[in-house]
Tab-separated table of C-alpha atoms in Angstrom:
chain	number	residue	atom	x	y	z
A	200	UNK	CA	7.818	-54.676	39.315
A	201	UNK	CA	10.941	-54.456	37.273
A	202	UNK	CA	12.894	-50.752	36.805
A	203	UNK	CA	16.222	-50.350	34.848
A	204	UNK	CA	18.694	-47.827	34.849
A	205	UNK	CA	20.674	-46.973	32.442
A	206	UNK	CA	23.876	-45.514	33.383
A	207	UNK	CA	23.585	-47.213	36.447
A	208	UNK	CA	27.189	-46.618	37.170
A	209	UNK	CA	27.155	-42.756	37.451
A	210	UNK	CA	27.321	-41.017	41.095
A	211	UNK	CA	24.128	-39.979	40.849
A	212	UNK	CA	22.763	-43.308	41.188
A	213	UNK	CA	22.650	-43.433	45.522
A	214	UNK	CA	20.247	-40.912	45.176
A	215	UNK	CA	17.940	-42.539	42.809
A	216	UNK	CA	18.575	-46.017	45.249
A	217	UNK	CA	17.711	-44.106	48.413
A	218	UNK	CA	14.434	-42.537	47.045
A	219	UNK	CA	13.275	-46.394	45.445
A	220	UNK	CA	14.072	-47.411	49.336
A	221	UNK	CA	12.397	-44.740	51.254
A	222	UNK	CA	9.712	-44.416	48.769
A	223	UNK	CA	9.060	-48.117	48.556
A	224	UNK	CA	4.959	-47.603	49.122
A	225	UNK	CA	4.407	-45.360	46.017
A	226	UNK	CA	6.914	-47.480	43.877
A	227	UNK	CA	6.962	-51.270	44.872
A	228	UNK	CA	10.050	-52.847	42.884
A	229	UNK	CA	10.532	-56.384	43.075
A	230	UNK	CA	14.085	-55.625	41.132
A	231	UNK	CA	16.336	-52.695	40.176
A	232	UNK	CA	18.663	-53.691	37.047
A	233	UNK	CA	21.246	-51.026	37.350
A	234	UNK	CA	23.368	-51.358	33.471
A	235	UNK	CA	26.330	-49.676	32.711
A	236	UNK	CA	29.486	-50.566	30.274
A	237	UNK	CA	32.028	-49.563	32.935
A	238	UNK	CA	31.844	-52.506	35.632
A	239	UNK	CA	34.609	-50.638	38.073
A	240	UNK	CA	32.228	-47.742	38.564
A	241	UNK	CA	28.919	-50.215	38.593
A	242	UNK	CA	30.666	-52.823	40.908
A	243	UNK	CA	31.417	-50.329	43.578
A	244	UNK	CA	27.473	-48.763	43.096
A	245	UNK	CA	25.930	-51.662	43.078
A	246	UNK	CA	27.569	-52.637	46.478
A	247	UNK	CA	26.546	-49.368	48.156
A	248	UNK	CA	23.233	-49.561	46.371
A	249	UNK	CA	22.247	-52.990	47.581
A	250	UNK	CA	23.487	-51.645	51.097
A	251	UNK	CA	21.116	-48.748	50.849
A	252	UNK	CA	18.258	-51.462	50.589
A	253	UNK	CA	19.011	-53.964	53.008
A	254	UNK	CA	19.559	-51.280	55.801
A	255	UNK	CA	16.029	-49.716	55.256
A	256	UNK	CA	14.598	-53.106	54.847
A	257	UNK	CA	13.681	-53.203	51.186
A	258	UNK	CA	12.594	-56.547	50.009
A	259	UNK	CA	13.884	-55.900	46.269
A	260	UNK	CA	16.909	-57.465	44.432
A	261	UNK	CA	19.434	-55.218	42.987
A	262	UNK	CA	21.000	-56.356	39.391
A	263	UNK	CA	24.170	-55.433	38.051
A	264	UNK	CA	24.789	-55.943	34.161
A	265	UNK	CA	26.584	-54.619	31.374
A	266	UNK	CA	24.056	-56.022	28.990
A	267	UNK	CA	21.750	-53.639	28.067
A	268	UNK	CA	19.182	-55.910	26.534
A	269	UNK	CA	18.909	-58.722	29.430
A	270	UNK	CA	18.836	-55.874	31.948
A	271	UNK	CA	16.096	-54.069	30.046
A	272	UNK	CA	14.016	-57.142	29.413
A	273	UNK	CA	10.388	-57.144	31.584
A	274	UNK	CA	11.640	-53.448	32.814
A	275	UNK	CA	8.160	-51.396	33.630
A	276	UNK	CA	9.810	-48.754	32.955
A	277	UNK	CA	13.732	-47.399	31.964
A	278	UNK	CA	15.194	-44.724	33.186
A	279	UNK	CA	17.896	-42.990	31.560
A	280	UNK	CA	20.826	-41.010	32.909
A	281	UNK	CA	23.836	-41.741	30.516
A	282	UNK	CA	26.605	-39.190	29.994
A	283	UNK	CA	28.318	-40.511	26.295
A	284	UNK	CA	31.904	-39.560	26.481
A	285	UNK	CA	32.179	-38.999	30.796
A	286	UNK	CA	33.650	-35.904	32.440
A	287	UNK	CA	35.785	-35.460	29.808
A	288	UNK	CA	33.838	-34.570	27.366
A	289	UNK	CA	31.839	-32.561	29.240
A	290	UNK	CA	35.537	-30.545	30.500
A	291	UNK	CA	35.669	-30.038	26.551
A	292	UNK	CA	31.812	-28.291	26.002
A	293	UNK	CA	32.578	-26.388	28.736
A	294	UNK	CA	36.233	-24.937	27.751
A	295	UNK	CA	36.777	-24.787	24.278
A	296	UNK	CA	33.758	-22.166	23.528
A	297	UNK	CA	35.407	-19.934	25.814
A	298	UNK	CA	37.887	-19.691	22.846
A	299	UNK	CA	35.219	-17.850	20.879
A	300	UNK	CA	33.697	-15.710	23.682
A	301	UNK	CA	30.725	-17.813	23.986
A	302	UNK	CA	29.253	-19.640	27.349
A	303	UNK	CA	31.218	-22.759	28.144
A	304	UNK	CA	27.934	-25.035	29.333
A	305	UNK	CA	26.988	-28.924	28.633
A	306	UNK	CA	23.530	-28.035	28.107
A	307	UNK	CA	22.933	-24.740	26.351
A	308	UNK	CA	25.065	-23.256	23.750
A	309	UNK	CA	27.559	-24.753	21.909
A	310	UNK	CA	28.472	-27.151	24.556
A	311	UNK	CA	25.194	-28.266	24.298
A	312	UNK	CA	24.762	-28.503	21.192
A	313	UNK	CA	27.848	-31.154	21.303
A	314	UNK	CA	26.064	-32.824	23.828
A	315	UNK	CA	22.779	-33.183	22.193
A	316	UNK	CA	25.216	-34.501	18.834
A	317	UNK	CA	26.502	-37.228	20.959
A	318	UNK	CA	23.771	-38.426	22.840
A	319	UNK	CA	20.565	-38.589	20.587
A	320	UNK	CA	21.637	-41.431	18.908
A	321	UNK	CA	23.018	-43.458	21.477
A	322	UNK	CA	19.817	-42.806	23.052
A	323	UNK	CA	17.951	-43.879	20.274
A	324	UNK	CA	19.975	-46.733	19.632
A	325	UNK	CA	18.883	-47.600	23.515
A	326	UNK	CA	15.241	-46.913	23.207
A	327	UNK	CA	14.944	-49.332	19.772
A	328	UNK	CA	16.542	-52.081	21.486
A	329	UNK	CA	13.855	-51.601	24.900
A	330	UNK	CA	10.698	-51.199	22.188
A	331	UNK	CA	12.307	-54.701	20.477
A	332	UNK	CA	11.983	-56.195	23.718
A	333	UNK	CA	9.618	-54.341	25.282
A	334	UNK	CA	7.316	-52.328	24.074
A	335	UNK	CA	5.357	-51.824	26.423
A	336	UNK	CA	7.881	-50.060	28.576
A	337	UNK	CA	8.154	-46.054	29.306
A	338	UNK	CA	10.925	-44.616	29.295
A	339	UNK	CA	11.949	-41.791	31.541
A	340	UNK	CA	14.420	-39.286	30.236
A	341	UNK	CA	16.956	-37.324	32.786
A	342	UNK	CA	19.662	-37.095	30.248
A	343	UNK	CA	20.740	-33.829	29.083
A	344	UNK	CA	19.719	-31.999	26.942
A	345	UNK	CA	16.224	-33.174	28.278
A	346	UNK	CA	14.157	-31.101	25.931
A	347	UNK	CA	16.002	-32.296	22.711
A	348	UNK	CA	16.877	-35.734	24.100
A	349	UNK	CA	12.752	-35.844	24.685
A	350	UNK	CA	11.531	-34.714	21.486
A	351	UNK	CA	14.012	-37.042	19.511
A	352	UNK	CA	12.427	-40.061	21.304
A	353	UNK	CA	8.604	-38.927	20.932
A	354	UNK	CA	9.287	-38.209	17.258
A	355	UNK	CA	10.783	-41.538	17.120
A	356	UNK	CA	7.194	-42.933	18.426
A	357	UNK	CA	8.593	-43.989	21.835
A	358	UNK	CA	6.685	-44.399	24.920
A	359	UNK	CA	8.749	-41.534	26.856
A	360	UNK	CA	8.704	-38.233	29.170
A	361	UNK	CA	11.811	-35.987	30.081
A	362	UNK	CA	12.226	-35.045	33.535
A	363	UNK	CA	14.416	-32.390	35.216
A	364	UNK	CA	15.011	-31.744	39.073
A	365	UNK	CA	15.180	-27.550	38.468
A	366	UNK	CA	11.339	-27.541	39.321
A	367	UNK	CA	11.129	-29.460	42.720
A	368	UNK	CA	14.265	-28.385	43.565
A	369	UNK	CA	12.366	-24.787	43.621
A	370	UNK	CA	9.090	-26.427	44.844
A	371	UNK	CA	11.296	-27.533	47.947
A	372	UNK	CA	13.052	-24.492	48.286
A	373	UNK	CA	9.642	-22.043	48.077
A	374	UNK	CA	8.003	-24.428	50.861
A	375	UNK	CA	11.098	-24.298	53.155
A	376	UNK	CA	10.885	-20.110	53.059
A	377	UNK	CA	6.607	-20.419	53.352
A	378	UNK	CA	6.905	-23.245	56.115
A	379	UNK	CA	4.302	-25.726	54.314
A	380	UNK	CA	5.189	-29.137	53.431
A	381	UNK	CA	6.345	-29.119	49.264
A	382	UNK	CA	2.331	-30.830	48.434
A	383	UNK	CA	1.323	-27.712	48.987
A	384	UNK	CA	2.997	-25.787	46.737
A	385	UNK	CA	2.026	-25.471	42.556
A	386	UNK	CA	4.409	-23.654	40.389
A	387	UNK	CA	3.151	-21.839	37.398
A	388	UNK	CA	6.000	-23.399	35.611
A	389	UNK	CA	6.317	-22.704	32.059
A	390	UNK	CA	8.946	-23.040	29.277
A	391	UNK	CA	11.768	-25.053	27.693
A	392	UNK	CA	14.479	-27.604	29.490
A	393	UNK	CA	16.671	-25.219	31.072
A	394	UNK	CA	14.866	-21.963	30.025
A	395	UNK	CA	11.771	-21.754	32.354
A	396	UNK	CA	10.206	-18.903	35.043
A	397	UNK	CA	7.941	-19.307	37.849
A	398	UNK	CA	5.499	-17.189	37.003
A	399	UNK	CA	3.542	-17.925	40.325
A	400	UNK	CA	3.696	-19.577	43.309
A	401	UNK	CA	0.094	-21.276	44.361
A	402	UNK	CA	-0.737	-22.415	47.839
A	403	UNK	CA	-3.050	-25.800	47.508
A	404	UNK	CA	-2.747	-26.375	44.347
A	405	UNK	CA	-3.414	-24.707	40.131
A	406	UNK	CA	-6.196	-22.380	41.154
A	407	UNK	CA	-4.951	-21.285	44.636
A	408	UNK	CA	-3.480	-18.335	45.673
A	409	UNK	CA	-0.478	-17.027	44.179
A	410	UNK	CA	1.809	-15.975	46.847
A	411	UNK	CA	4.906	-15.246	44.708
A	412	UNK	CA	4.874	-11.766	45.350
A	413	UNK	CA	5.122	-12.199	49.276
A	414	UNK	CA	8.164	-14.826	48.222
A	415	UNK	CA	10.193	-11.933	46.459
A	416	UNK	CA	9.107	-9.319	48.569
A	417	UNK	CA	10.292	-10.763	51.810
A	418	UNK	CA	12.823	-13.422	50.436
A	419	UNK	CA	13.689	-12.055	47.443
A	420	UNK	CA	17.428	-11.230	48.526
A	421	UNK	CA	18.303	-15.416	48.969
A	422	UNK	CA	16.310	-16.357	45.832
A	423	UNK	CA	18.450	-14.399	44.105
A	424	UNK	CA	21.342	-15.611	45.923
A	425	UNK	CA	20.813	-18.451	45.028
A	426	UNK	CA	20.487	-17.732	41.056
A	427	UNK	CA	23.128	-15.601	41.305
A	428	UNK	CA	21.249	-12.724	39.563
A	429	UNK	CA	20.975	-9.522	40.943
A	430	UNK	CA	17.654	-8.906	43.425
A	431	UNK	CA	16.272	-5.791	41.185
A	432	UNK	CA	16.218	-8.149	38.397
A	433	UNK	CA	13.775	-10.239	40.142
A	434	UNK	CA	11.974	-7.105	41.447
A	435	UNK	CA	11.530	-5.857	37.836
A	436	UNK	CA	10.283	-8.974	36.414
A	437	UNK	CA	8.245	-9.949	38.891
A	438	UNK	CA	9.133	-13.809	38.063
A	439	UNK	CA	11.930	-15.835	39.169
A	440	UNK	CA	13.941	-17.317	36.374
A	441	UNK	CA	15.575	-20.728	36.725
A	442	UNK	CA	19.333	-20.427	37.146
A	443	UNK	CA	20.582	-21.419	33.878
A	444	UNK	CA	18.583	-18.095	32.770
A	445	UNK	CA	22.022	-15.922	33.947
A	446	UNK	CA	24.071	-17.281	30.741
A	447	UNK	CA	21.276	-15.360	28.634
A	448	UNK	CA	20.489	-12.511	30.822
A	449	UNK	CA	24.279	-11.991	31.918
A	450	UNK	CA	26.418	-13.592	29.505
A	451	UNK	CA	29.471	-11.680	29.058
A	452	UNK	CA	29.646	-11.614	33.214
A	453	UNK	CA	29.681	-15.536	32.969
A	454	UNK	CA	31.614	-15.810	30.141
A	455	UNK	CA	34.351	-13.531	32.466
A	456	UNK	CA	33.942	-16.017	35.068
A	457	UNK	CA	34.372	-19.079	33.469
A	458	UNK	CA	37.580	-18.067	32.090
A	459	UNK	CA	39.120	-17.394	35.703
A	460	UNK	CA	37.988	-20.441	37.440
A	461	UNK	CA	38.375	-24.645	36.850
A	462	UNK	CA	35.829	-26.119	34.829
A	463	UNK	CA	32.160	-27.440	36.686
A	464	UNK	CA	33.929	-30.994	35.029
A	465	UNK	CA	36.550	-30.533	36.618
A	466	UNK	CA	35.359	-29.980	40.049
A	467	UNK	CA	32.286	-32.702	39.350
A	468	UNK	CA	35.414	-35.063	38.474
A	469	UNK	CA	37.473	-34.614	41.465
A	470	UNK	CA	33.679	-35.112	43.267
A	471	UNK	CA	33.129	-38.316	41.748
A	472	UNK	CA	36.527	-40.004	42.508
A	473	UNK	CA	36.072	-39.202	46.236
A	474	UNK	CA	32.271	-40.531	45.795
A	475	UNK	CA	33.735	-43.697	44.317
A	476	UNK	CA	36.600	-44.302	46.928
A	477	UNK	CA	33.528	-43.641	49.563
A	478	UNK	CA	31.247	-46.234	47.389
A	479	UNK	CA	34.135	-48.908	47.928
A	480	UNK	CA	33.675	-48.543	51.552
A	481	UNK	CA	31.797	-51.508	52.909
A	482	UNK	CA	30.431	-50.152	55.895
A	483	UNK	CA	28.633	-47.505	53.646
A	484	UNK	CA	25.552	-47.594	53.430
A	485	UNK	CA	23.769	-44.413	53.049
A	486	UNK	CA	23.896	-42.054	50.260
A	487	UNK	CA	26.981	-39.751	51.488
A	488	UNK	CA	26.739	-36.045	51.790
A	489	UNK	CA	29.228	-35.101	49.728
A	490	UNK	CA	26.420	-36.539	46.969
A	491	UNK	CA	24.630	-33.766	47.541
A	492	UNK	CA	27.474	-31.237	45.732
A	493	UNK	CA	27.239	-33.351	43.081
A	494	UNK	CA	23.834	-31.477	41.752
A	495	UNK	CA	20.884	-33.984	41.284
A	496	UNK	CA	18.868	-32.410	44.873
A	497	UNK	CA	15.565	-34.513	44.805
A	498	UNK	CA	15.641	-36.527	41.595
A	499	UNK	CA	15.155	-39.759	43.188
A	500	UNK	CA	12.066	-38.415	45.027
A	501	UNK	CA	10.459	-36.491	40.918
A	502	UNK	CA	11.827	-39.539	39.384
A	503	UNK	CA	9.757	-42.115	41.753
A	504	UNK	CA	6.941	-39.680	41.454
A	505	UNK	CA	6.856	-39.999	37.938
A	506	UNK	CA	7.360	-43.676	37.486
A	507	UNK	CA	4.389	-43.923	40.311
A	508	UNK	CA	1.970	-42.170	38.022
A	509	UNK	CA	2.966	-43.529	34.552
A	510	UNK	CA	2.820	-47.280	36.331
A	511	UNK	CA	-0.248	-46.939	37.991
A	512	UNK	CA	0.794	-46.627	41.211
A	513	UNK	CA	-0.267	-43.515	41.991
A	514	UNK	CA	1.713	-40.691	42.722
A	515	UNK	CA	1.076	-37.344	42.124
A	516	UNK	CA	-1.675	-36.586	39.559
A	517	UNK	CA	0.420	-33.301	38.450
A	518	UNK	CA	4.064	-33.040	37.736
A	519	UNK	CA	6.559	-30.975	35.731
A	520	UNK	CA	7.912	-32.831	33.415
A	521	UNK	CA	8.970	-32.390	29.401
A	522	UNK	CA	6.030	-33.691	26.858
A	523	UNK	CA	4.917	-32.398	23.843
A	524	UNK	CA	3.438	-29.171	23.268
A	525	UNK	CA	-0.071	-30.035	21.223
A	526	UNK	CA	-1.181	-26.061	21.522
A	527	UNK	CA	-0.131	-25.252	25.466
A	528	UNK	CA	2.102	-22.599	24.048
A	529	UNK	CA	-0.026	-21.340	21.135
A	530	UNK	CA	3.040	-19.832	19.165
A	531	UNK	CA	5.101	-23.400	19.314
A	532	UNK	CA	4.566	-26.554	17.160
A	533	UNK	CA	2.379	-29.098	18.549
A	534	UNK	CA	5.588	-31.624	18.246
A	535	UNK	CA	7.845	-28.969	20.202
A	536	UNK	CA	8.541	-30.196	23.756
A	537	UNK	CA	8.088	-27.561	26.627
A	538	UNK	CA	8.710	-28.145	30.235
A	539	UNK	CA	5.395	-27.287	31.819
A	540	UNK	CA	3.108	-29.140	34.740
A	541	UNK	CA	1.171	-31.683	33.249
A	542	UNK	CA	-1.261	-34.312	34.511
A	543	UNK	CA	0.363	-37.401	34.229
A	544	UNK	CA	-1.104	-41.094	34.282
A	545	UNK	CA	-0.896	-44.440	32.748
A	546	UNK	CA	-1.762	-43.155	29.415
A	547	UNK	CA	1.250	-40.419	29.688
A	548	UNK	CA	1.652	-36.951	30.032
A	549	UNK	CA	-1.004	-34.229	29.682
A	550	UNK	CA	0.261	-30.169	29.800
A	551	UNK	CA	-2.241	-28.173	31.940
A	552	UNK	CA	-2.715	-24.852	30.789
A	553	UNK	CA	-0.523	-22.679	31.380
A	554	UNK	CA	-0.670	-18.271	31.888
A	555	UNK	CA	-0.729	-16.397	28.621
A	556	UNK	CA	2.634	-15.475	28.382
A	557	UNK	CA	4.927	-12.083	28.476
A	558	UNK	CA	6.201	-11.827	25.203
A	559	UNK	CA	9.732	-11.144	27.038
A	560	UNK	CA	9.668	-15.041	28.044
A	561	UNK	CA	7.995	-16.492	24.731
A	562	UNK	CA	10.515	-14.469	22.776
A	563	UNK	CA	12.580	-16.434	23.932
A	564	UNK	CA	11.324	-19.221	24.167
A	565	UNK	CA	10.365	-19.477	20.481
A	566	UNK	CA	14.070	-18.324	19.722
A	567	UNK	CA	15.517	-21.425	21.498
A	568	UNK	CA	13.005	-23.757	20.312
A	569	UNK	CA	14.023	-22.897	16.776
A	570	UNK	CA	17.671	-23.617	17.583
A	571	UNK	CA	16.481	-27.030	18.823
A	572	UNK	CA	14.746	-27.520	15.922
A	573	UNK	CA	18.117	-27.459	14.108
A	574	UNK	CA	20.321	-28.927	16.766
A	575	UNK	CA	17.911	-31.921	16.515
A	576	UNK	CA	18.067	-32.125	12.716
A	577	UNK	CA	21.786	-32.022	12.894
A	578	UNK	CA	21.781	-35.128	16.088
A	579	UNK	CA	20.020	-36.978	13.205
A	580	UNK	CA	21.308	-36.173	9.717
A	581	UNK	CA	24.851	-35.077	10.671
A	582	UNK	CA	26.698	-32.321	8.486
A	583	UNK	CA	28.780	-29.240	9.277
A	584	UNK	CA	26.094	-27.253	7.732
A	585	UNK	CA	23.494	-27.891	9.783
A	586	UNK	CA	25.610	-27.872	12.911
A	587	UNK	CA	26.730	-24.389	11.920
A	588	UNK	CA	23.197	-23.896	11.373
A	589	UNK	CA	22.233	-25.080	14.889
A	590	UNK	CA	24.652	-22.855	16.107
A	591	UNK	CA	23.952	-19.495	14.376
A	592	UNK	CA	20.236	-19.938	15.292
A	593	UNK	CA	21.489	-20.205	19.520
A	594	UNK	CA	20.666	-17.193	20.950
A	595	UNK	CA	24.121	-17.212	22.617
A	596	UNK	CA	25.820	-17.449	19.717
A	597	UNK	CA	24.111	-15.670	16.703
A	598	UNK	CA	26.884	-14.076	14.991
A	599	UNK	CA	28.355	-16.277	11.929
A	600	UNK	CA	32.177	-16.188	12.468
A	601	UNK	CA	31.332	-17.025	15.974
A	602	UNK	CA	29.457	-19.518	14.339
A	603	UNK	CA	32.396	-20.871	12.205
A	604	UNK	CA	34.370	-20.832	14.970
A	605	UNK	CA	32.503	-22.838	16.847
A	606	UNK	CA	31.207	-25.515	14.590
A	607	UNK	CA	34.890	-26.196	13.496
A	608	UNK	CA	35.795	-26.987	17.525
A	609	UNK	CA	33.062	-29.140	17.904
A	610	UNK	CA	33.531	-31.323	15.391
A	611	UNK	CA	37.489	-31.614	16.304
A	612	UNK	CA	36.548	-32.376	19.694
A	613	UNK	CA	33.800	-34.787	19.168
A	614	UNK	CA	34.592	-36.604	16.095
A	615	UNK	CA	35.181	-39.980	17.811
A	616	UNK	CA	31.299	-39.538	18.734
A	617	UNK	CA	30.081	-38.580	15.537
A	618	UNK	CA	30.400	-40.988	12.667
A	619	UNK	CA	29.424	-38.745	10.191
A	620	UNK	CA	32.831	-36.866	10.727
């Protein structure tokens, strides 16, 4: 079997080499096409990535290409993990809303709107050129925004289903405090990309027994730790929020933060040029830990999953991933896409039902879909209006000079991405 990567160069990609090694039973690839424009970067991951294999004795070849359509060619499936304009654009979503008061992020508010603007059509650009090819293959999605990024390429009638790490990252870290292995944990895991709760915890699968109340009661203090929230705000909602739910439920404290403190680009940047000198290192060849700063904990491992199940293979018969709505979330479009655990197979992704939910969460959640709606409309059609639009509808914007504000700095910053400016 035949996977491709695109973005094949980025730091992230030992991970994703060291789960298709160890996981080599569920996912059996004959070759690994790892494509990327910037043949530096690829070069010195390709080397440690054909390392990775050779020391745990996997049989498959790994391919290095910056042509996207010979690498893609036969693929089973393609995963994508592109970043268009690097660390430098992100250092830009992440600073210059600052300048209006707003969250500096590269996947929610403004920064993510810029994001989204620069990335759906590149990705659709990619995914026309696999379906010319080969139609037949899926497409996985791990480039942000998932949820937009997602819904552009359903709506486009491709073969595709977003993936994020934020739920198995929590599986992991709820099985670690429980001491079971992560199979036995469910998560009632419900919302957007980036905007979800755990509403419960289940031992043995959907109908077992919630235990999230014994989590928070007698762990409660590191969860929220960990999402840097404050513990009586887990104690009053009784849920625990993914992290990225602290730029909505404590803005202006993050907002204050950001503007003390180097950019998340920054830091990631100075990251990956010590991951690259450590890539260049021939006697490497394990993922390093320094990788694990990097953000990324247990892609490789959903990712493989994921392929597994959508190839055939196997793997697990429910996973969280991003897939349409079609009436899951009764006060959503059918053709919204919520993150949500689904039962996934050859055919694709199916959401399971899912609790009725607080209308605190789908408040929300209906909120941010909306903004999508427009952020999406705006990736597509282009047009200061209906970026200002976008923007305006984001709950963490919402006021119209902040608006203005906004929508003039990201088109100064990103107009060498966006060729309607």
């Amino acid at each position: 079997m035949k996977l491709a990567v695109v973005g094949g160069g980025s730091t992230y990609t030992p991970e994703l080499v060291d789960g298709f090694a160890r996981l080599r039973d569920t996912l059996p690839i004959s070759e690994l096409v790892l494509i990327d424009p910037a043949a530096d970067r690829l070069d010195l991951v390709g080397g440690l990535a054909r390392r990775i294999f050779a020391k745990q004795g996997h049989p498959g070849k790994i391919v290095t290409t910056s042509d996207l359509d010979a690498g893609v060619e036969g693929a089973a499936a393609v995963l994508l993990q592109l970043r268009v304009g690097g660390q430098a654009a992100r250092r830009q979503d992440e600073t210059w809303p600052l300048e209006c008061g707003c969250v500096g992020q590269e996947t929610t508010g403004a920064g993510g709107l810029a994001k989204a603007l620069r990335t759906v059509p590149v990705v659709l650009d990619i995914a026309e050129r696999v379906r010319r090819s080969n139609p037949d293959a899926w497409i996985i999605d791990f480039t942000n925004p998932v949820g937009i990024v997602t819904r552009a390429l359903l709506q486009a009638g491709h073969k595709a289903v977003g993936l994020c790490n934020v739920a198995i990252g929590l599986q992991r870290k709820f099985a670690a405090l429980l001491q079971v292995t992560p199979a036995e944990v469910h998560l009632d895991h419900v919302g957007l990309n980036h905007l979800t709760w755990e509403l419960g915890v289940r031992l043995g699968g959907p109908q077992g027994d919630n235990v999230l109340p014994k989590l928070l009661a007698e762990h409660g203090d590191a969860i929220a730790d960990d999402l840097r929230l404050p513990r009586q705000v887990l104690d009053r909602l009784g849920v625990v929020p993914s992290y990225y739910l602290r730029y909505f439920y404590a803005h202006d404290e993050v907002v204050r933060e950001l503007g003390t403190k180097p950019s998340r680009a920054a830091e990631v940047a100075a990251m990956e040029r010590e991951l690259l000198a450590m890539y260049g290192d021939p006697a490497l060849d394990e993922k390093p830990e320094l990788l694990a700063k990097r953000g990324g904990a247990f892609y490789s491992e959903a990712a493989v999953d994921l392929a597994a199940s959508l190839l055939g293979n196997g793997g697990s018969p429910v996973q969280v991933v991003n897939t349409y709505n079609n009436g899951t979330l009764p006060f959503l479009a059918d053709d919204a896409v919520i993150e949500v655990p689904a039962r996934v197979d050859a055919a694709g992704a199916v959401p399971l039902p899912v609790p009725e939910l607080d209308p605190l969460y789908a408040g929300l959640i209906a909120h941010v879909t909306a903004y999508e709606d427009l952020a999406l409309e705006a990736a597509l059609r282009g047009g200061r209006d209906r970026v200002f639009r976008a923007l305006l509808a984001h709950p963490l914007v919402g006021q119209y000079a902040y608006a203005d504000g906004l929508t003039d700095r990201l088109i100064e910053h990103n107009r060498e991405h966006l060729a309607w400016a």
